[in-house]
């Protein structure tokens, strides 16, 4: 049964399993304990490598936390870093030129203002500007992070984005795959990037995301089917 927890409560997590932390949780390096930082519903899901844990809570404003997967827009460029906007209601974050695979002083990334990037929050101190990186720091490889080219970005609630990213039983992506093949990147800052081979399918995905975040799961299939049917009818002039 889902448990309602508050900051300071003890979590129902199996400490013997490898655990990936999501929003609402903090690992204290001193006590080596995982602590909730937000009040909400504790969610723990089993994965192939262990378990994923996060706190489900409603928030309109995204606050960066270490380990978060985010989608941002390049809004500034300096001698050694980029400024990236993660949401309209929070301060920009820093993306170092060195935070890319195989980056060096002579081999710098070539991003420009307006580009979309998929990244991970690597530093988030209260009094300092948060930092993000476009690589897996444990392997030095891109791990799916980096420039997002083409496609469309849908802005959703952070809670809906967390469900899509962390809950392996959440049916939306599986249902969508019955209608088209796609690439997807999900940011817990409430941004979801989609790209299909055909623009009309990308548009149908975009409309499906915006509508499904507002309705019960039982209505997802019919809603997605309707959007793809409308796109086909529009293309054929029916």
mmCIF file with all atom_site columns, N, CA and C in Angstrom, residues 196-235:
data_model
loop_
_atom_site.group_PDB
_atom_site.id
_atom_site.type_symbol
_atom_site.label_atom_id
_atom_site.label_alt_id
_atom_site.label_comp_id
_atom_site.label_asym_id
_atom_site.label_entity_id
_atom_site.label_seq_id
_atom_site.pdbx_PDB_ins_code
_atom_site.Cartn_x
_atom_site.Cartn_y
_atom_site.Cartn_z
_atom_site.occupancy
_atom_site.B_iso_or_equiv
_atom_site.pdbx_formal_charge
_atom_site.auth_seq_id
_atom_site.auth_comp_id
_atom_site.auth_asym_id
_atom_site.auth_atom_id
_atom_site.pdbx_PDB_model_num
ATOM 1   N N  . UNK A 1 196 ? 9.107  11.368 -33.995 1.00 0.00 ? 196 UNK A N  1
ATOM 2   C CA . UNK A 1 196 ? 8.718  10.240 -34.832 1.00 0.00 ? 196 UNK A CA 1
ATOM 3   C C  . UNK A 1 196 ? 9.273  10.445 -36.237 1.00 0.00 ? 196 UNK A C  1
ATOM 4   N N  . UNK A 1 197 ? 9.221  9.410  -37.053 1.00 0.00 ? 197 UNK A N  1
ATOM 5   C CA . UNK A 1 197 ? 9.698  9.517  -38.431 1.00 0.00 ? 197 UNK A CA 1
ATOM 6   C C  . UNK A 1 197 ? 8.859  10.502 -39.228 1.00 0.00 ? 197 UNK A C  1
ATOM 7   N N  . UNK A 1 198 ? 7.574  10.537 -38.941 1.00 0.00 ? 198 UNK A N  1
ATOM 8   C CA . UNK A 1 198 ? 6.677  11.449 -39.642 1.00 0.00 ? 198 UNK A CA 1
ATOM 9   C C  . UNK A 1 198 ? 6.199  12.541 -38.699 1.00 0.00 ? 198 UNK A C  1
ATOM 10  N N  . UNK A 1 199 ? 6.153  13.761 -39.201 1.00 0.00 ? 199 UNK A N  1
ATOM 11  C CA . UNK A 1 199 ? 5.751  14.900 -38.385 1.00 0.00 ? 199 UNK A CA 1
ATOM 12  C C  . UNK A 1 199 ? 4.336  14.745 -37.851 1.00 0.00 ? 199 UNK A C  1
ATOM 13  N N  . UNK A 1 200 ? 3.445  14.174 -38.646 1.00 0.00 ? 200 UNK A N  1
ATOM 14  C CA . UNK A 1 200 ? 2.051  14.036 -38.209 1.00 0.00 ? 200 UNK A CA 1
ATOM 15  C C  . UNK A 1 200 ? 1.941  13.121 -36.992 1.00 0.00 ? 200 UNK A C  1
ATOM 16  N N  . UNK A 1 201 ? 2.785  12.068 -36.930 1.00 0.00 ? 201 UNK A N  1
ATOM 17  C CA . UNK A 1 201 ? 2.776  11.187 -35.769 1.00 0.00 ? 201 UNK A CA 1
ATOM 18  C C  . UNK A 1 201 ? 3.352  11.890 -34.542 1.00 0.00 ? 201 UNK A C  1
ATOM 19  N N  . UNK A 1 202 ? 4.382  12.715 -34.756 1.00 0.00 ? 202 UNK A N  1
ATOM 20  C CA . UNK A 1 202 ? 4.935  13.504 -33.652 1.00 0.00 ? 202 UNK A CA 1
ATOM 21  C C  . UNK A 1 202 ? 3.872  14.426 -33.078 1.00 0.00 ? 202 UNK A C  1
ATOM 22  N N  . UNK A 1 203 ? 3.073  15.033 -33.964 1.00 0.00 ? 203 UNK A N  1
ATOM 23  C CA . UNK A 1 203 ? 1.997  15.924 -33.531 1.00 0.00 ? 203 UNK A CA 1
ATOM 24  C C  . UNK A 1 203 ? 0.935  15.157 -32.760 1.00 0.00 ? 203 UNK A C  1
ATOM 25  N N  . UNK A 1 204 ? 0.603  13.934 -33.205 1.00 0.00 ? 204 UNK A N  1
ATOM 26  C CA . UNK A 1 204 ? -0.386 13.117 -32.502 1.00 0.00 ? 204 UNK A CA 1
ATOM 27  C C  . UNK A 1 204 ? 0.123  12.732 -31.117 1.00 0.00 ? 204 UNK A C  1
ATOM 28  N N  . UNK A 1 205 ? 1.416  12.425 -31.007 1.00 0.00 ? 205 UNK A N  1
ATOM 29  C CA . UNK A 1 205 ? 2.017  12.132 -29.699 1.00 0.00 ? 205 UNK A CA 1
ATOM 30  C C  . UNK A 1 205 ? 1.914  13.335 -28.782 1.00 0.00 ? 205 UNK A C  1
ATOM 31  N N  . UNK A 1 206 ? 2.229  14.495 -29.331 1.00 0.00 ? 206 UNK A N  1
ATOM 32  C CA . UNK A 1 206 ? 2.196  15.740 -28.554 1.00 0.00 ? 206 UNK A CA 1
ATOM 33  C C  . UNK A 1 206 ? 0.798  15.998 -27.990 1.00 0.00 ? 206 UNK A C  1
ATOM 34  N N  . UNK A 1 207 ? -0.207 15.867 -28.823 1.00 0.00 ? 207 UNK A N  1
ATOM 35  C CA . UNK A 1 207 ? -1.587 16.118 -28.379 1.00 0.00 ? 207 UNK A CA 1
ATOM 36  C C  . UNK A 1 207 ? -2.038 15.054 -27.377 1.00 0.00 ? 207 UNK A C  1
ATOM 37  N N  . UNK A 1 208 ? -1.589 13.822 -27.567 1.00 0.00 ? 208 UNK A N  1
ATOM 38  C CA . UNK A 1 208 ? -1.952 12.738 -26.645 1.00 0.00 ? 208 UNK A CA 1
ATOM 39  C C  . UNK A 1 208 ? -1.379 12.990 -25.250 1.00 0.00 ? 208 UNK A C  1
ATOM 40  N N  . UNK A 1 209 ? -0.135 13.440 -25.194 1.00 0.00 ? 209 UNK A N  1
ATOM 41  C CA . UNK A 1 209 ? 0.503  13.731 -23.902 1.00 0.00 ? 209 UNK A CA 1
ATOM 42  C C  . UNK A 1 209 ? -0.262 14.817 -23.155 1.00 0.00 ? 209 UNK A C  1
ATOM 43  N N  . UNK A 1 210 ? -0.554 15.905 -23.847 1.00 0.00 ? 210 UNK A N  1
ATOM 44  C CA . UNK A 1 210 ? -1.228 17.028 -23.194 1.00 0.00 ? 210 UNK A CA 1
ATOM 45  C C  . UNK A 1 210 ? -2.603 16.625 -22.655 1.00 0.00 ? 210 UNK A C  1
ATOM 46  N N  . UNK A 1 211 ? -3.322 15.790 -23.402 1.00 0.00 ? 211 UNK A N  1
ATOM 47  C CA . UNK A 1 211 ? -4.664 15.393 -22.974 1.00 0.00 ? 211 UNK A CA 1
ATOM 48  C C  . UNK A 1 211 ? -4.636 14.324 -21.882 1.00 0.00 ? 211 UNK A C  1
ATOM 49  N N  . UNK A 1 212 ? -3.715 13.364 -21.992 1.00 0.00 ? 212 UNK A N  1
ATOM 50  C CA . UNK A 1 212 ? -3.709 12.236 -21.057 1.00 0.00 ? 212 UNK A CA 1
ATOM 51  C C  . UNK A 1 212 ? -3.274 12.633 -19.649 1.00 0.00 ? 212 UNK A C  1
ATOM 52  N N  . UNK A 1 213 ? -2.557 13.723 -19.512 1.00 0.00 ? 213 UNK A N  1
ATOM 53  C CA . UNK A 1 213 ? -2.170 14.140 -18.163 1.00 0.00 ? 213 UNK A CA 1
ATOM 54  C C  . UNK A 1 213 ? -3.368 14.661 -17.362 1.00 0.00 ? 213 UNK A C  1
ATOM 55  N N  . UNK A 1 214 ? -4.471 14.902 -18.053 1.00 0.00 ? 214 UNK A N  1
ATOM 56  C CA . UNK A 1 214 ? -5.637 15.497 -17.393 1.00 0.00 ? 214 UNK A CA 1
ATOM 57  C C  . UNK A 1 214 ? -6.766 14.493 -17.158 1.00 0.00 ? 214 UNK A C  1
ATOM 58  N N  . UNK A 1 215 ? -6.593 13.235 -17.614 1.00 0.00 ? 215 UNK A N  1
ATOM 59  C CA . UNK A 1 215 ? -7.693 12.271 -17.561 1.00 0.00 ? 215 UNK A CA 1
ATOM 60  C C  . UNK A 1 215 ? -7.261 10.993 -16.847 1.00 0.00 ? 215 UNK A C  1
ATOM 61  N N  . UNK A 1 216 ? -8.214 10.144 -16.447 1.00 0.00 ? 216 UNK A N  1
ATOM 62  C CA . UNK A 1 216 ? -7.870 8.858  -15.816 1.00 0.00 ? 216 UNK A CA 1
ATOM 63  C C  . UNK A 1 216 ? -7.159 7.924  -16.790 1.00 0.00 ? 216 UNK A C  1
ATOM 64  N N  . UNK A 1 217 ? -6.368 7.005  -16.259 1.00 0.00 ? 217 UNK A N  1
ATOM 65  C CA . UNK A 1 217 ? -5.618 6.051  -17.086 1.00 0.00 ? 217 UNK A CA 1
ATOM 66  C C  . UNK A 1 217 ? -6.551 5.229  -17.975 1.00 0.00 ? 217 UNK A C  1
ATOM 67  N N  . UNK A 1 218 ? -7.732 4.931  -17.491 1.00 0.00 ? 218 UNK A N  1
ATOM 68  C CA . UNK A 1 218 ? -8.689 4.112  -18.248 1.00 0.00 ? 218 UNK A CA 1
ATOM 69  C C  . UNK A 1 218 ? -9.088 4.760  -19.575 1.00 0.00 ? 218 UNK A C  1
ATOM 70  N N  . UNK A 1 219 ? -8.903 6.073  -19.698 1.00 0.00 ? 219 UNK A N  1
ATOM 71  C CA . UNK A 1 219 ? -9.293 6.776  -20.919 1.00 0.00 ? 219 UNK A CA 1
ATOM 72  C C  . UNK A 1 219 ? -8.123 7.010  -21.878 1.00 0.00 ? 219 UNK A C  1
ATOM 73  N N  . UNK A 1 220 ? -6.915 6.578  -21.493 1.00 0.00 ? 220 UNK A N  1
ATOM 74  C CA . UNK A 1 220 ? -5.731 6.837  -22.308 1.00 0.00 ? 220 UNK A CA 1
ATOM 75  C C  . UNK A 1 220 ? -5.858 6.246  -23.713 1.00 0.00 ? 220 UNK A C  1
ATOM 76  N N  . UNK A 1 221 ? -6.213 4.974  -23.792 1.00 0.00 ? 221 UNK A N  1
ATOM 77  C CA . UNK A 1 221 ? -6.223 4.277  -25.079 1.00 0.00 ? 221 UNK A CA 1
ATOM 78  C C  . UNK A 1 221 ? -7.144 4.963  -26.080 1.00 0.00 ? 221 UNK A C  1
ATOM 79  N N  . UNK A 1 222 ? -8.359 5.274  -25.668 1.00 0.00 ? 222 UNK A N  1
ATOM 80  C CA . UNK A 1 222 ? -9.312 5.915  -26.577 1.00 0.00 ? 222 UNK A CA 1
ATOM 81  C C  . UNK A 1 222 ? -8.840 7.302  -26.990 1.00 0.00 ? 222 UNK A C  1
ATOM 82  N N  . UNK A 1 223 ? -8.230 8.035  -26.048 1.00 0.00 ? 223 UNK A N  1
ATOM 83  C CA . UNK A 1 223 ? -7.752 9.379  -26.347 1.00 0.00 ? 223 UNK A CA 1
ATOM 84  C C  . UNK A 1 223 ? -6.619 9.345  -27.371 1.00 0.00 ? 223 UNK A C  1
ATOM 85  N N  . UNK A 1 224 ? -5.657 8.436  -27.169 1.00 0.00 ? 224 UNK A N  1
ATOM 86  C CA . UNK A 1 224 ? -4.544 8.305  -28.107 1.00 0.00 ? 224 UNK A CA 1
ATOM 87  C C  . UNK A 1 224 ? -5.050 7.888  -29.483 1.00 0.00 ? 224 UNK A C  1
ATOM 88  N N  . UNK A 1 225 ? -5.959 6.912  -29.504 1.00 0.00 ? 225 UNK A N  1
ATOM 89  C CA . UNK A 1 225 ? -6.516 6.424  -30.773 1.00 0.00 ? 225 UNK A CA 1
ATOM 90  C C  . UNK A 1 225 ? -7.213 7.550  -31.532 1.00 0.00 ? 225 UNK A C  1
ATOM 91  N N  . UNK A 1 226 ? -7.944 8.389  -30.811 1.00 0.00 ? 226 UNK A N  1
ATOM 92  C CA . UNK A 1 226 ? -8.662 9.498  -31.439 1.00 0.00 ? 226 UNK A CA 1
ATOM 93  C C  . UNK A 1 226 ? -7.698 10.481 -32.094 1.00 0.00 ? 226 UNK A C  1
ATOM 94  N N  . UNK A 1 227 ? -6.603 10.809 -31.412 1.00 0.00 ? 227 UNK A N  1
ATOM 95  C CA . UNK A 1 227 ? -5.651 11.773 -31.973 1.00 0.00 ? 227 UNK A CA 1
ATOM 96  C C  . UNK A 1 227 ? -4.965 11.230 -33.219 1.00 0.00 ? 227 UNK A C  1
ATOM 97  N N  . UNK A 1 228 ? -4.603 9.956  -33.221 1.00 0.00 ? 228 UNK A N  1
ATOM 98  C CA . UNK A 1 228 ? -3.971 9.391  -34.413 1.00 0.00 ? 228 UNK A CA 1
ATOM 99  C C  . UNK A 1 228 ? -4.964 9.271  -35.560 1.00 0.00 ? 228 UNK A C  1
ATOM 100 N N  . UNK A 1 229 ? -6.217 8.966  -35.244 1.00 0.00 ? 229 UNK A N  1
ATOM 101 C CA . UNK A 1 229 ? -7.248 8.892  -36.276 1.00 0.00 ? 229 UNK A CA 1
ATOM 102 C C  . UNK A 1 229 ? -7.491 10.268 -36.883 1.00 0.00 ? 229 UNK A C  1
ATOM 103 N N  . UNK A 1 230 ? -7.526 11.304 -36.048 1.00 0.00 ? 230 UNK A N  1
ATOM 104 C CA . UNK A 1 230 ? -7.738 12.667 -36.550 1.00 0.00 ? 230 UNK A CA 1
ATOM 105 C C  . UNK A 1 230 ? -6.597 13.123 -37.443 1.00 0.00 ? 230 UNK A C  1
ATOM 106 N N  . UNK A 1 231 ? -5.362 12.732 -37.083 1.00 0.00 ? 231 UNK A N  1
ATOM 107 C CA . UNK A 1 231 ? -4.207 13.110 -37.890 1.00 0.00 ? 231 UNK A CA 1
ATOM 108 C C  . UNK A 1 231 ? -4.267 12.449 -39.269 1.00 0.00 ? 231 UNK A C  1
ATOM 109 N N  . UNK A 1 232 ? -4.643 11.156 -39.289 1.00 0.00 ? 232 UNK A N  1
ATOM 110 C CA . UNK A 1 232 ? -4.768 10.443 -40.566 1.00 0.00 ? 232 UNK A CA 1
ATOM 111 C C  . UNK A 1 232 ? -5.871 11.052 -41.431 1.00 0.00 ? 232 UNK A C  1
ATOM 112 N N  . UNK A 1 233 ? -7.007 11.364 -40.811 1.00 0.00 ? 233 UNK A N  1
ATOM 113 C CA . UNK A 1 233 ? -8.134 11.956 -41.552 1.00 0.00 ? 233 UNK A CA 1
ATOM 114 C C  . UNK A 1 233 ? -7.749 13.319 -42.131 1.00 0.00 ? 233 UNK A C  1
ATOM 115 N N  . UNK A 1 234 ? -6.994 14.093 -41.350 1.00 0.00 ? 234 UNK A N  1
ATOM 116 C CA . UNK A 1 234 ? -6.570 15.420 -41.830 1.00 0.00 ? 234 UNK A CA 1
ATOM 117 C C  . UNK A 1 234 ? -5.623 15.289 -43.014 1.00 0.00 ? 234 UNK A C  1
ATOM 118 N N  . UNK A 1 235 ? -4.754 14.261 -42.957 1.00 0.00 ? 235 UNK A N  1
ATOM 119 C CA . UNK A 1 235 ? -3.774 14.062 -44.038 1.00 0.00 ? 235 UNK A CA 1
ATOM 120 C C  . UNK A 1 235 ? -4.444 13.591 -45.323 1.00 0.00 ? 235 UNK A C  1
#
